[in-house]
XYZ file of C-alpha atoms in Angstrom:
736
model
C 1.825 -4.451 -8.546
C -1.656 -5.297 -7.247
C -2.584 -7.997 -9.703
C -2.778 -10.992 -7.286
C -4.683 -9.004 -4.687
C -6.898 -7.293 -7.249
C -7.917 -10.648 -8.714
C -8.834 -11.889 -5.256
C -10.756 -8.716 -4.428
C -12.732 -8.885 -7.675
C -13.852 -12.409 -6.819
C -14.780 -11.343 -3.294
C -16.865 -8.510 -4.712
C -18.523 -10.917 -7.152
C -19.282 -13.351 -4.369
C -20.680 -10.641 -2.105
C -22.900 -9.374 -4.926
C -24.214 -12.877 -5.643
C -24.974 -13.450 -1.977
C -26.617 -10.067 -1.453
C -28.802 -10.623 -4.498
C -29.821 -13.970 -3.060
C -30.737 -12.617 0.395
C -34.372 -13.213 1.089
C -34.412 -16.431 -0.949
C -34.288 -19.804 0.835
C -30.804 -21.241 0.301
C -31.334 -24.526 2.076
C -34.102 -26.636 3.501
C -31.993 -27.863 6.425
C -33.041 -26.468 9.773
C -30.246 -28.201 11.682
C -27.141 -27.392 9.686
C -24.839 -28.552 12.479
C -26.116 -32.133 12.688
C -23.194 -34.528 12.145
C -23.065 -37.715 10.072
C -20.332 -39.860 8.546
C -19.905 -39.655 4.761
C -18.682 -42.294 2.313
C -15.054 -41.390 3.071
C -15.502 -42.046 6.802
C -15.253 -38.345 7.546
C -17.437 -36.362 9.903
C -19.734 -34.076 7.935
C -22.504 -31.709 9.008
C -25.757 -31.067 7.179
C -24.480 -27.650 6.092
C -21.529 -29.221 4.336
C -23.938 -31.463 2.437
C -24.711 -28.283 0.527
C -21.093 -28.324 -0.675
C -21.745 -31.732 -2.213
C -24.735 -30.247 -4.017
C -22.499 -27.465 -5.381
C -19.928 -29.968 -6.600
C -22.705 -31.993 -8.210
C -23.907 -28.811 -9.959
C -20.394 -28.278 -11.274
C -20.250 -31.826 -12.623
C -23.477 -31.212 -14.556
C -22.109 -27.988 -16.082
C -18.905 -29.716 -17.141
C -20.798 -32.592 -18.744
C -22.835 -30.136 -20.767
C -19.828 -28.007 -21.712
C -16.306 -29.064 -20.749
C -15.132 -25.465 -21.249
C -17.737 -23.999 -18.918
C -16.604 -21.242 -16.539
C -18.841 -19.468 -14.071
C -20.267 -19.347 -10.559
C -23.105 -21.217 -8.927
C -25.860 -19.604 -6.920
C -25.000 -19.238 -3.218
C -25.899 -21.908 -0.690
C -26.034 -21.308 3.041
C -23.851 -23.710 4.995
C -24.222 -22.201 8.492
C -26.298 -19.537 10.166
C -23.172 -17.710 11.392
C -19.414 -18.012 11.679
C -19.815 -18.810 15.379
C -22.006 -21.779 14.450
C -19.404 -22.914 11.903
C -16.681 -22.464 14.514
C -18.615 -24.579 17.023
C -19.236 -27.261 14.395
C -15.502 -27.398 13.619
C -14.162 -27.325 17.166
C -16.788 -29.273 19.101
C -18.709 -31.393 16.608
C -15.517 -32.167 14.703
C -16.852 -31.666 11.142
C -13.778 -32.104 8.950
C -15.074 -29.822 6.201
C -15.979 -27.058 8.627
C -12.479 -27.275 10.082
C -11.113 -26.492 6.637
C -13.582 -23.619 6.257
C -12.834 -22.273 9.739
C -9.109 -22.243 8.985
C -9.753 -20.515 5.641
C -11.614 -17.667 7.353
C -8.973 -17.291 10.061
C -6.034 -17.326 7.640
C -7.642 -14.466 5.719
C -7.538 -12.225 8.805
C -4.418 -10.077 8.938
C -4.743 -8.452 12.362
C -5.858 -9.450 15.818
C -8.690 -6.961 15.519
C -9.880 -8.775 12.373
C -9.980 -12.117 14.215
C -11.931 -10.539 17.069
C -14.411 -9.035 14.583
C -14.858 -12.413 12.903
C -16.123 -13.874 16.185
C -17.991 -10.760 17.320
C -21.594 -11.799 18.144
C -22.874 -8.438 16.875
C -21.375 -9.015 13.415
C -22.760 -12.472 12.727
C -24.775 -13.406 9.657
C -25.245 -16.530 7.527
C -22.209 -18.123 5.893
C -22.652 -18.826 2.192
C -20.639 -20.839 -0.307
C -20.397 -20.362 -4.060
C -18.649 -22.759 -6.426
C -16.428 -20.936 -8.915
C -15.525 -23.052 -11.959
C -12.397 -21.763 -13.680
C -9.902 -23.105 -16.201
C -7.189 -22.771 -13.545
C -9.144 -24.929 -11.091
C -12.386 -24.998 -9.150
C -12.715 -23.077 -5.906
C -15.225 -22.583 -3.153
C -15.762 -18.924 -2.316
C -17.034 -18.424 1.202
C -18.559 -15.259 2.601
C -20.236 -13.995 5.723
C -21.875 -10.716 4.758
C -23.313 -8.888 7.757
C -25.601 -5.912 7.519
C -22.762 -3.741 8.767
C -19.072 -3.795 7.958
C -16.734 -5.602 7.972
C -17.652 -8.507 5.700
C -15.554 -11.678 5.736
C -14.537 -13.856 2.814
C -12.302 -16.865 2.240
C -11.320 -19.298 -0.500
C -10.937 -23.095 -0.476
C -9.468 -24.917 -3.478
C -10.839 -28.175 -4.937
C -8.265 -30.617 -6.309
C -8.273 -34.125 -7.751
C -5.299 -35.068 -5.578
C -4.814 -34.696 -1.809
C -2.451 -32.022 -0.596
C 0.928 -33.059 0.810
C 0.669 -32.582 4.572
C 4.178 -33.609 5.682
C 4.915 -30.116 7.019
C 1.547 -29.538 8.606
C 2.013 -27.624 11.872
C -0.515 -29.825 13.657
C 1.160 -33.111 12.731
C 2.172 -33.695 16.333
C -0.980 -32.129 17.754
C -2.506 -28.660 17.802
C 0.042 -25.822 17.635
C -1.003 -22.398 18.807
C 2.426 -20.835 19.260
C 4.858 -19.881 16.513
C 7.609 -22.412 15.825
C 10.678 -20.160 15.673
C 12.857 -23.036 14.528
C 11.388 -22.969 11.026
C 11.662 -19.183 10.840
C 15.295 -19.298 11.971
C 16.046 -21.705 9.121
C 14.547 -19.299 6.585
C 16.446 -16.289 7.960
C 19.745 -18.182 8.148
C 19.273 -19.609 4.652
C 18.991 -16.075 3.284
C 21.967 -14.908 5.357
C 24.292 -17.735 4.276
C 23.087 -18.710 0.794
C 21.743 -15.541 -0.816
C 23.568 -12.488 -2.110
C 21.214 -10.021 -0.404
C 23.869 -8.628 1.955
C 26.578 -8.124 -0.639
C 24.188 -6.620 -3.184
C 21.968 -4.347 -1.130
C 23.669 -3.421 2.138
C 24.406 0.278 1.900
C 27.386 0.718 4.225
C 29.013 -0.619 7.372
C 27.510 2.043 9.621
C 25.102 1.230 12.415
C 22.284 3.542 13.492
C 23.348 6.086 16.091
C 21.395 4.275 18.813
C 20.230 0.667 19.163
C 18.292 -1.322 21.734
C 20.529 -4.056 23.116
C 18.528 -7.119 24.196
C 20.049 -8.789 27.227
C 17.163 -11.242 27.572
C 13.538 -11.295 26.477
C 12.580 -9.131 29.431
C 15.354 -6.546 29.717
C 16.909 -4.098 27.259
C 19.000 -0.956 27.243
C 19.815 1.813 24.773
C 23.408 1.725 23.486
C 25.367 3.637 20.879
C 25.722 1.779 17.614
C 29.092 -0.054 17.693
C 31.877 1.083 15.347
C 31.660 -2.139 13.352
C 28.391 -3.143 11.728
C 26.343 -5.566 13.818
C 23.342 -7.620 12.815
C 20.311 -5.680 14.007
C 16.575 -5.893 13.325
C 14.349 -2.912 12.510
C 10.715 -2.703 13.610
C 8.131 -1.244 11.226
C 4.772 -0.741 12.927
C 1.728 1.502 13.176
C 1.463 3.859 16.129
C -2.316 3.830 15.669
C -4.901 6.566 15.246
C -5.066 8.803 18.343
C -8.711 9.573 17.525
C -9.604 5.880 17.976
C -8.050 5.273 21.385
C -8.199 6.757 24.892
C -5.917 9.707 25.497
C -4.034 7.724 28.147
C -3.224 4.971 25.640
C -1.928 7.459 23.063
C 0.120 9.148 25.784
C 1.666 5.775 26.627
C 2.647 5.208 22.983
C 4.191 8.648 22.616
C 5.730 8.315 26.071
C 7.809 5.370 24.871
C 10.110 7.899 23.217
C 13.573 8.296 24.719
C 14.033 11.533 26.648
C 17.373 13.316 26.748
C 19.267 15.431 29.242
C 22.036 17.729 27.991
C 21.751 16.071 24.588
C 22.261 12.527 25.954
C 19.571 9.850 26.576
C 18.469 9.729 30.196
C 20.079 7.078 32.452
C 16.754 5.218 32.669
C 17.302 4.178 29.045
C 21.078 3.746 29.107
C 20.779 1.306 32.011
C 18.917 -2.002 31.803
C 15.153 -1.521 32.012
C 12.217 -3.951 31.753
C 10.834 -4.454 28.263
C 7.316 -4.115 29.669
C 7.977 -0.377 30.042
C 7.417 -0.233 26.260
C 4.112 -0.750 24.410
C 3.098 -4.345 23.617
C 4.067 -4.367 19.927
C 7.588 -3.332 20.894
C 7.704 -5.934 23.670
C 6.837 -8.715 21.246
C 9.289 -7.386 18.652
C 11.982 -7.785 21.311
C 10.897 -11.393 21.949
C 10.845 -12.227 18.230
C 14.264 -10.648 17.690
C 15.745 -12.565 20.629
C 14.152 -15.869 19.528
C 15.737 -15.487 16.112
C 19.192 -15.083 17.604
C 19.713 -11.316 17.287
C 20.778 -9.005 20.098
C 20.020 -5.569 18.649
C 16.753 -3.918 17.630
C 16.024 -0.447 16.192
C 12.663 1.203 16.920
C 12.143 4.753 15.690
C 10.379 6.121 18.755
C 12.990 4.662 21.110
C 16.206 4.940 19.090
C 15.777 8.524 17.869
C 15.976 10.389 21.190
C 13.873 13.493 21.651
C 15.759 16.607 20.573
C 17.573 14.782 17.763
C 17.623 16.576 14.399
C 14.639 14.794 12.862
C 15.342 16.077 9.345
C 18.831 14.582 9.405
C 17.638 11.234 10.775
C 14.855 11.013 8.179
C 17.311 11.421 5.308
C 19.409 8.532 6.713
C 16.595 5.980 6.671
C 18.028 4.273 3.572
C 21.044 3.390 5.729
C 19.067 2.323 8.794
C 16.870 -0.053 6.801
C 19.386 -0.945 4.110
C 21.995 -2.153 6.614
C 19.612 -4.122 8.849
C 19.622 -7.907 9.059
C 15.929 -7.623 8.231
C 12.890 -5.419 8.869
C 10.137 -6.843 11.071
C 6.749 -5.526 9.913
C 4.047 -5.718 12.579
C 1.258 -6.493 10.097
C -0.953 -7.940 12.832
C -0.959 -4.777 14.975
C -3.494 -2.011 14.491
C -1.694 0.120 17.072
C 1.495 0.007 19.110
C -0.315 -1.426 22.137
C -1.458 -4.568 20.243
C 0.220 -7.896 20.868
C 2.040 -9.614 18.006
C 2.632 -12.990 19.669
C -0.719 -14.615 20.418
C -2.421 -17.981 20.125
C -2.982 -18.662 16.443
C -6.456 -20.077 16.289
C -6.184 -21.359 12.723
C -3.898 -24.163 13.957
C -5.858 -25.132 17.063
C -6.842 -28.583 15.738
C -5.267 -31.367 13.736
C -5.403 -31.047 9.970
C -6.958 -33.736 7.845
C -7.263 -34.177 4.115
C -10.962 -33.626 3.351
C -12.706 -35.268 0.391
C -16.219 -34.597 -0.927
C -17.654 -36.226 -4.077
C -14.184 -37.126 -5.328
C -12.703 -33.648 -4.738
C -10.065 -32.845 -2.119
C -10.474 -29.584 -0.222
C -7.498 -27.567 0.950
C -6.792 -24.039 2.152
C -5.246 -21.580 -0.286
C -2.334 -19.243 0.305
C -3.250 -15.639 1.086
C -1.203 -13.509 -1.379
C 1.727 -11.649 0.116
C 0.467 -8.485 -1.607
C -2.736 -8.703 0.448
C -0.708 -8.859 3.670
C 1.500 -5.982 2.517
C -1.173 -3.644 1.242
C -4.131 -4.245 3.559
C -2.501 -4.317 6.988
C -2.719 -1.251 9.274
C 0.999 -0.644 8.703
C 0.230 0.047 5.031
C -1.939 3.004 6.028
C 0.972 4.804 7.692
C 3.116 7.061 5.498
C 6.417 6.370 7.230
C 6.243 2.633 6.648
C 6.334 2.861 2.844
C 10.027 3.733 2.765
C 10.665 1.351 5.640
C 9.481 -1.509 3.437
C 10.994 -0.422 0.128
C 14.398 0.401 1.581
C 14.670 -3.003 3.273
C 16.453 -5.833 1.429
C 14.786 -8.401 3.701
C 11.338 -8.125 5.258
C 9.545 -10.369 7.753
C 5.785 -9.703 7.745
C 4.172 -10.836 10.999
C 0.462 -11.440 10.358
C -2.043 -12.702 12.909
C -2.007 -16.363 11.834
C 1.330 -16.825 10.031
C 4.513 -15.027 8.974
C 5.814 -14.190 5.501
C 9.429 -13.663 4.456
C 10.462 -11.611 1.418
C 13.949 -10.917 0.102
C 15.283 -10.207 -3.402
C 15.828 -13.940 -4.028
C 12.838 -15.676 -2.427
C 9.436 -15.303 -0.864
C 8.351 -17.778 1.801
C 5.188 -18.118 3.874
C 5.151 -20.131 7.054
C 4.972 -23.820 6.058
C 4.938 -22.943 2.374
C 7.576 -21.666 -0.032
C 6.065 -19.097 -2.362
C 8.889 -19.317 -4.879
C 12.450 -18.374 -5.622
C 13.086 -15.197 -7.600
C 15.210 -16.115 -10.594
C 15.595 -14.736 -14.143
C 13.040 -17.367 -15.182
C 10.604 -16.240 -12.484
C 10.523 -12.475 -13.023
C 6.834 -12.215 -12.127
C 7.822 -12.598 -8.476
C 10.315 -9.783 -8.880
C 7.621 -7.474 -10.191
C 5.577 -8.191 -7.065
C 8.548 -7.962 -4.744
C 8.807 -5.125 -2.195
C 12.501 -4.972 -3.138
C 11.907 -3.870 -6.748
C 13.001 -0.306 -5.931
C 16.306 -1.471 -4.453
C 16.910 -3.813 -7.383
C 16.417 -0.987 -9.890
C 18.718 1.264 -7.847
C 21.356 -1.457 -7.964
C 21.090 -2.190 -11.690
C 20.821 1.473 -12.667
C 17.810 1.018 -14.982
C 17.017 4.744 -15.072
C 13.819 4.548 -17.131
C 12.306 1.858 -14.912
C 13.537 3.686 -11.813
C 11.407 6.689 -12.768
C 8.399 4.395 -13.246
C 9.070 2.889 -9.834
C 9.125 6.367 -8.290
C 5.703 7.032 -9.785
C 4.530 3.764 -8.275
C 5.927 4.928 -4.916
C 3.944 8.174 -5.198
C 0.748 6.293 -6.005
C 1.287 4.025 -2.984
C 2.225 6.966 -0.735
C -0.562 9.507 -1.237
C -3.411 7.355 0.238
C -1.489 6.973 3.509
C -1.898 8.952 6.691
C 0.434 11.051 8.832
C 0.078 12.200 12.406
C 1.983 15.360 11.447
C 1.253 16.636 7.887
C 4.467 18.681 8.010
C 6.334 15.356 7.688
C 4.961 14.856 4.147
C 8.435 15.049 2.576
C 10.405 13.670 5.518
C 8.487 10.382 5.428
C 9.964 9.567 2.001
C 13.270 11.418 2.397
C 15.220 8.146 2.538
C 13.682 6.995 -0.755
C 14.586 10.312 -2.411
C 18.202 10.077 -1.207
C 18.467 6.482 -2.456
C 16.945 7.439 -5.824
C 19.379 10.300 -6.323
C 22.349 8.229 -5.171
C 21.498 5.533 -7.719
C 21.548 8.084 -10.530
C 24.680 9.778 -9.182
C 26.557 6.473 -9.093
C 25.385 5.682 -12.620
C 26.286 9.101 -14.015
C 29.150 10.240 -11.803
C 29.427 13.689 -10.266
C 28.014 15.548 -13.256
C 24.321 14.774 -13.459
C 21.431 17.115 -14.177
C 18.946 15.436 -11.820
C 17.172 17.593 -9.254
C 14.605 16.737 -6.608
C 11.676 19.149 -6.924
C 9.070 18.896 -4.138
C 8.544 15.158 -4.675
C 9.114 15.210 -8.465
C 12.302 14.753 -10.527
C 13.709 17.135 -13.118
C 14.956 14.594 -15.689
C 11.427 13.384 -16.375
C 9.571 16.415 -15.090
C 6.698 16.476 -17.596
C 5.912 12.841 -16.836
C 6.008 13.469 -13.093
C 3.705 16.505 -13.404
C 1.010 14.391 -15.048
C -0.403 12.868 -11.854
C -4.148 12.950 -11.316
C -6.589 12.421 -8.469
C -9.141 9.629 -8.564
C -11.772 12.112 -7.398
C -11.709 15.817 -6.621
C -10.554 16.456 -3.046
C -11.928 18.613 -0.257
C -9.982 21.838 -0.752
C -10.187 22.695 2.934
C -7.716 19.879 3.665
C -5.111 20.960 1.097
C -1.407 21.121 2.022
C -0.355 23.945 -0.303
C 1.330 25.597 2.660
C 3.709 22.612 2.613
C 4.157 22.004 -1.112
C 3.454 23.916 -4.354
C 0.209 23.265 -6.203
C 1.928 21.278 -8.980
C 3.283 18.735 -6.484
C 1.183 15.755 -5.384
C 2.447 16.568 -1.862
C 0.075 19.576 -1.802
C -2.944 17.251 -1.812
C -4.779 16.360 1.387
C -3.648 13.203 3.162
C -5.293 9.879 2.266
C -5.866 10.764 -1.397
C -6.029 8.148 -4.161
C -3.901 9.256 -7.124
C -3.036 7.870 -10.536
C 0.496 8.242 -11.855
C 0.698 5.326 -14.300
C -0.571 5.891 -17.825
C 0.849 5.917 -21.331
C 2.925 9.059 -21.706
C 5.031 10.546 -24.493
C 6.623 13.918 -23.781
C 5.932 16.892 -26.006
C 8.914 18.235 -27.945
C 7.713 21.724 -27.008
C 7.931 21.204 -23.236
C 11.135 22.137 -21.445
C 12.151 22.514 -17.820
C 14.017 25.790 -17.307
C 14.789 26.351 -13.614
C 13.593 25.963 -10.039
C 12.874 28.645 -7.457
C 13.940 27.377 -4.039
C 14.270 28.571 -0.488
C 17.796 29.387 0.623
C 19.546 26.875 2.870
C 22.999 26.558 4.360
C 24.623 24.713 1.455
C 27.867 24.072 3.333
C 25.923 22.370 6.105
C 23.779 20.444 3.654
C 26.781 19.083 1.795
C 28.382 17.728 4.943
C 27.545 14.283 6.274
C 27.485 13.536 10.009
C 31.077 12.274 10.032
C 32.346 15.333 8.160
C 32.787 13.722 4.742
C 31.762 15.923 1.831
C 30.710 15.479 -1.766
C 30.140 11.714 -1.775
C 26.885 10.418 -3.270
C 25.284 10.145 0.173
C 25.968 13.740 1.241
C 25.037 15.029 -2.208
C 21.803 13.034 -2.046
C 20.932 14.387 1.364
C 21.663 17.951 0.226
C 19.551 17.405 -2.899
C 16.618 16.083 -0.857
C 16.811 18.997 1.577
C 16.898 21.557 -1.238
C 14.041 19.784 -2.982
C 11.762 20.251 0.007
C 12.229 24.014 -0.292
C 11.273 24.339 -3.956
C 8.090 26.411 -4.220
C 8.027 27.339 -7.900
C 9.507 26.255 -11.225
C 9.830 27.905 -14.619
C 8.921 25.730 -17.581
C 8.319 26.265 -21.266
C 5.549 24.787 -23.380
C 2.594 25.370 -25.628
C -0.093 27.338 -23.847
C -3.758 28.170 -24.478
C -7.221 28.462 -22.944
C -8.985 25.287 -21.877
C -12.502 26.663 -22.472
C -13.149 29.071 -25.321
C -14.438 32.540 -24.414
C -17.644 31.933 -26.402
C -18.396 28.558 -24.814
C -21.791 27.896 -23.258
C -22.090 26.007 -19.990
C -24.421 23.009 -20.058
C -25.328 20.490 -17.371
C -23.359 17.271 -17.136
C -26.495 15.167 -17.343
C -27.398 16.831 -20.653
C -24.336 15.392 -22.400
C -23.483 12.172 -20.543
C -24.530 9.047 -22.417
C -25.057 5.624 -20.815
C -25.933 2.256 -22.326
C -25.629 -0.410 -19.654
C -21.992 -0.378 -18.548
C -20.902 1.828 -21.440
C -20.465 5.519 -20.654
C -19.748 8.297 -23.133
C -20.938 11.717 -24.294
C -23.632 12.836 -26.701
C -23.518 16.422 -27.958
C -26.400 16.030 -30.424
C -28.561 18.547 -28.536
C -25.952 21.301 -29.025
C -24.914 21.301 -32.708
C -22.353 23.893 -33.800
C -21.777 25.239 -30.267
C -18.698 25.696 -28.108
C -19.581 24.321 -24.688
C -18.265 23.098 -21.359
C -19.681 21.172 -18.427
C -18.581 20.319 -14.925
C -19.440 17.369 -12.722
C -19.658 18.917 -9.257
C -19.561 15.639 -7.348
C -16.159 14.379 -8.500
C -14.414 17.315 -10.214
C -14.525 16.187 -13.841
C -14.691 18.978 -16.406
C -15.246 18.795 -20.160
C -14.471 21.307 -22.913
C -15.659 21.026 -26.521
C -15.319 23.398 -29.433
C -18.143 23.474 -31.957
C -16.713 21.168 -34.607
C -13.934 19.366 -32.712
C -13.692 16.508 -30.268
C -14.067 16.919 -26.537
C -11.404 16.986 -23.813
C -12.199 15.630 -20.365
C -10.132 16.956 -17.493
C -9.959 16.081 -13.811
C -9.862 18.937 -11.329
C -7.829 18.391 -8.182
C -10.520 19.864 -5.909
C -14.294 20.126 -5.845
C -16.082 23.289 -4.747
C -16.710 23.064 -0.978
C -20.181 23.392 0.483
C -19.076 26.437 2.464
C -16.915 29.224 1.098
C -13.532 29.388 2.899
C -12.762 32.329 5.140
C -9.403 32.783 3.433
C -9.391 34.502 0.025
C -7.030 31.785 -1.218
C -8.963 29.098 -3.110
C -7.046 26.115 -4.560
C -10.172 25.041 -6.416
C -11.826 26.559 -9.479
C -14.888 28.470 -8.225
C -18.202 28.108 -10.016
C -18.182 30.589 -12.873
C -14.381 30.568 -13.078
C -14.074 27.762 -15.626
C -13.247 30.157 -18.500
C -10.189 31.334 -16.553
C -8.561 27.900 -16.822
C -5.432 27.836 -18.997
C -3.637 24.694 -20.092
C 0.007 23.804 -20.600
C 1.004 20.926 -22.853
C 3.034 18.234 -21.091
C 2.838 15.381 -23.575
C 1.107 14.299 -26.726
C -2.042 13.510 -24.709
C -1.436 15.208 -21.361
C -1.869 18.791 -20.183
C -1.868 20.746 -16.939
C -4.914 22.838 -16.075
C -3.862 26.167 -14.537
C -5.320 29.321 -12.989
C -3.392 32.586 -12.821
C -2.181 33.604 -9.375
C -3.175 37.104 -8.229
C 0.421 38.172 -7.515
C 3.944 36.772 -7.349
C 6.295 39.733 -7.090
C 7.042 40.980 -10.597
C 6.705 37.509 -12.149
C 3.395 36.265 -13.551
C 2.666 32.800 -12.185
C 0.042 30.069 -12.310
C -1.139 27.425 -9.903
C -2.238 23.958 -10.892
C -5.932 23.093 -10.570
C -6.070 19.805 -12.482
C -4.916 17.745 -15.432
C -6.329 16.255 -18.634
C -4.947 12.880 -19.723
C -5.631 10.878 -22.862
C -7.493 13.374 -25.065
C -7.503 11.110 -28.126
C -10.501 12.969 -29.572
C -8.521 16.191 -29.733
C -4.929 15.370 -30.720
C -4.496 18.749 -32.440
C -5.608 20.786 -29.444
C -2.299 22.684 -29.174
C -1.633 22.934 -32.916
C -0.420 26.452 -33.785
C -0.438 27.652 -30.152
C 2.306 29.909 -28.846
C 5.150 28.522 -26.759
C 5.503 30.434 -23.503
C 7.628 30.430 -20.406
C 5.319 29.818 -17.450
C 6.053 29.959 -13.745
C 4.248 27.238 -11.801
C 3.744 27.908 -8.100
C-alpha cells in the first residue's frame, strides 16, 4: 500500500544522508547566490541556479562514460536558506527558483508545515542533488536544519517542455481555490461513474444533519426520510496537550447539547457558522461552493447523550451513503483554517530550461497526502476514509479526489481505475469497499490485516474507544461475508480478530517491544492487538500457512442483551445490518478463547542464558547469529532494548521471537505484569499457529477452575527450526 510513498521517503533519506555527510565541506564558491543574470534561453537565473547547470553537466559526463549509469551526484548548495530562495523567486524573479519554491510548497501538507518552512529559526542551506535513474533524471532538493523538521522536494528533468494549458496562473497569479474545476470533477463522478449504484449502502440519512442556508448560517435538522446528497467531514480534533485549555474547550464545546433528549433550540434554529471551530466553518464554505446543502460533522451531528456505541456501529452507513467525504488534510487541529491563500500559485508559471533540460514540478503521491497528514494520526478517521466511496482530500496547496473509478489531483488527472490499471486500485482508499462488494473472502481477510496495521499506530483521546473507532469497519466486514454466505455463516468477531482465519489473525507482531505501563489489557485480552498501547507500530503481513493441528474451539464472552443487540433502530431484526451490529457488540466483550494446537516450552529447562552481544554477528549491513562460543549447549538470550528473544537447543537451529513488551525501568505497583520479567524466560510456553508461526505464552495465576495463558509475544518465520513442534502433544488452551 505504501510503495509510492516509501520510494519517495527512501530517496529523501538518501538525499538527507548525502547532504549531512557533506556538511562542513564547501559546496560552492559563490558568495552572492542571489545575483541575477540572463541565461542563453533568455530566462532570469541566479548564481545559485548556476550550480544546477553544473549538476546537469556532471550527469552528461556520467552518461557519456556509461549510458546505463544510475546514481546520485554530490550535493551543491543553491541558497543559504529557503527564505533566500523564496526572496529570489518572488522579488528577483529567478525562473528556476520559482520552480524550486513551488516544489517545496507543494510538498507541504498542512498550514503548519508551510509556516515551518518559512520559520526564521528553522532555516539552513538549501542543497540540490542530481539523481540519474532509468525512469528519468530528477533534482532532489533539501533544507536540512539542525533541528526538525527537515524539508525536501523533487523537480523532474525532461527533454520536452511540460504542457501548461491548464496552469492555474495562466491568467495571472491565483491564490484562491477555483471551485469550478472541483465541481466538474465531483459532477463527473456523480453522473458518469457507477460509484453510487455500487457502493451506497442504503437510502437512510444520518439521524441529524447540518443544513447550510448560506455560507454563514446553518442549523441542525433531522435527516429527511428520503436520501439527500450530504457531505461528511473527516478531521483531526488536535492534541489537547499541544494547545491552550481554552482552545480545547472551544473544540469540545462545538458539540450539540440536548434538553430532554432533543438538541437545544440554539442548534435547531439558524445560527452563525462562526460559532463553530475554523475547520468546520471552512468545511461549510467548501460544501456550499460545491452545490451541496447538507453536511455531517461528528461532534455537531451526534448530540450529547446519544448512544455512542449505536452511532459508532452505523458509521458504514453515514460514510457509505454520503455524496463524498471531505478530509481536512491541511488541518492539524479543528481550529485551523482550510481555505487560505495558496502560496505555491502566487506567481505566473513558466517553462524553465537549463542546459537543454526542461524543469517541472512533480506530483506529490496521493498516498503521502493520505498517510502523513494529521488526520491519519487519529484513530477514528481510518474507518471514515475506508468506508467512503468518494473522498476529497483538502491539502494546504491543492486538493485530491479519489473514488473507485478515478483519482484526480487539482490540475492533473492521476489516472482512471480500470481492469488494465489495477495498480491504482491497490493504492486506492476504496479497496476495502471493493472487496466487500465482490465478496473476495481471502483478500478481504488480508485487507482487514492491513486495516489493523494502519490502525494501531494511531491515537485516541479516549482509549476506551479502541473498538468503537473501527466498529463500522467490523460491521461492514461481517455484512459482506453474511451476504456472500447467507444466514448460516460461522464467522465471529473476536476482540478485533475474526474466527474464520483466527490463527492468521493471532500472528500479529510489534515492531519493537512496548512500554508495558501503557498496555490496554483492561480493554482487550492479551491475544488481541487492541490490548497494545496506543501509537504502536505492528506487522500483520507475512507469509502464513496454517497448521493442520490448530483449531478454534469457542469464545468466552460477556453477556449482553441479545434481543436488543439484534434489533436495528427502526425495529427490523435479523437482516445483515442488525446481525453485523450484534456481532460487533458481542465481539467487543470477548475476553478469552479456547483453541487447540501443538504445545511445548519455548526455552528448554536446561538452557543457559547468554548475553545478546555474545551471539549476534555483524558484517557490514549483514546481521546474524554465531553460536560458536557455546558448542553443544542449550541456550537463550534476550535483547532488553527491543524485546527480541532467542532460543536454541544444543544441536538444532535457533528461533527468534518478538516479545510484546520490554521490562520497564521501574517495577509496577500492581502485581499484574503483561511482560516477561527477567528470570522468567523459562516459563514461556508456545502454541503452534502455522508452519512457521507460534504464540509465546505465560500461564495466568488463576482463572476460576480453568487453566489459562496470556500472550507475551510471537515468533514468525523460524526457518532454521521447522521441526520445532514435531512429536509435541496437542492441547486445548484457553487464551485470556
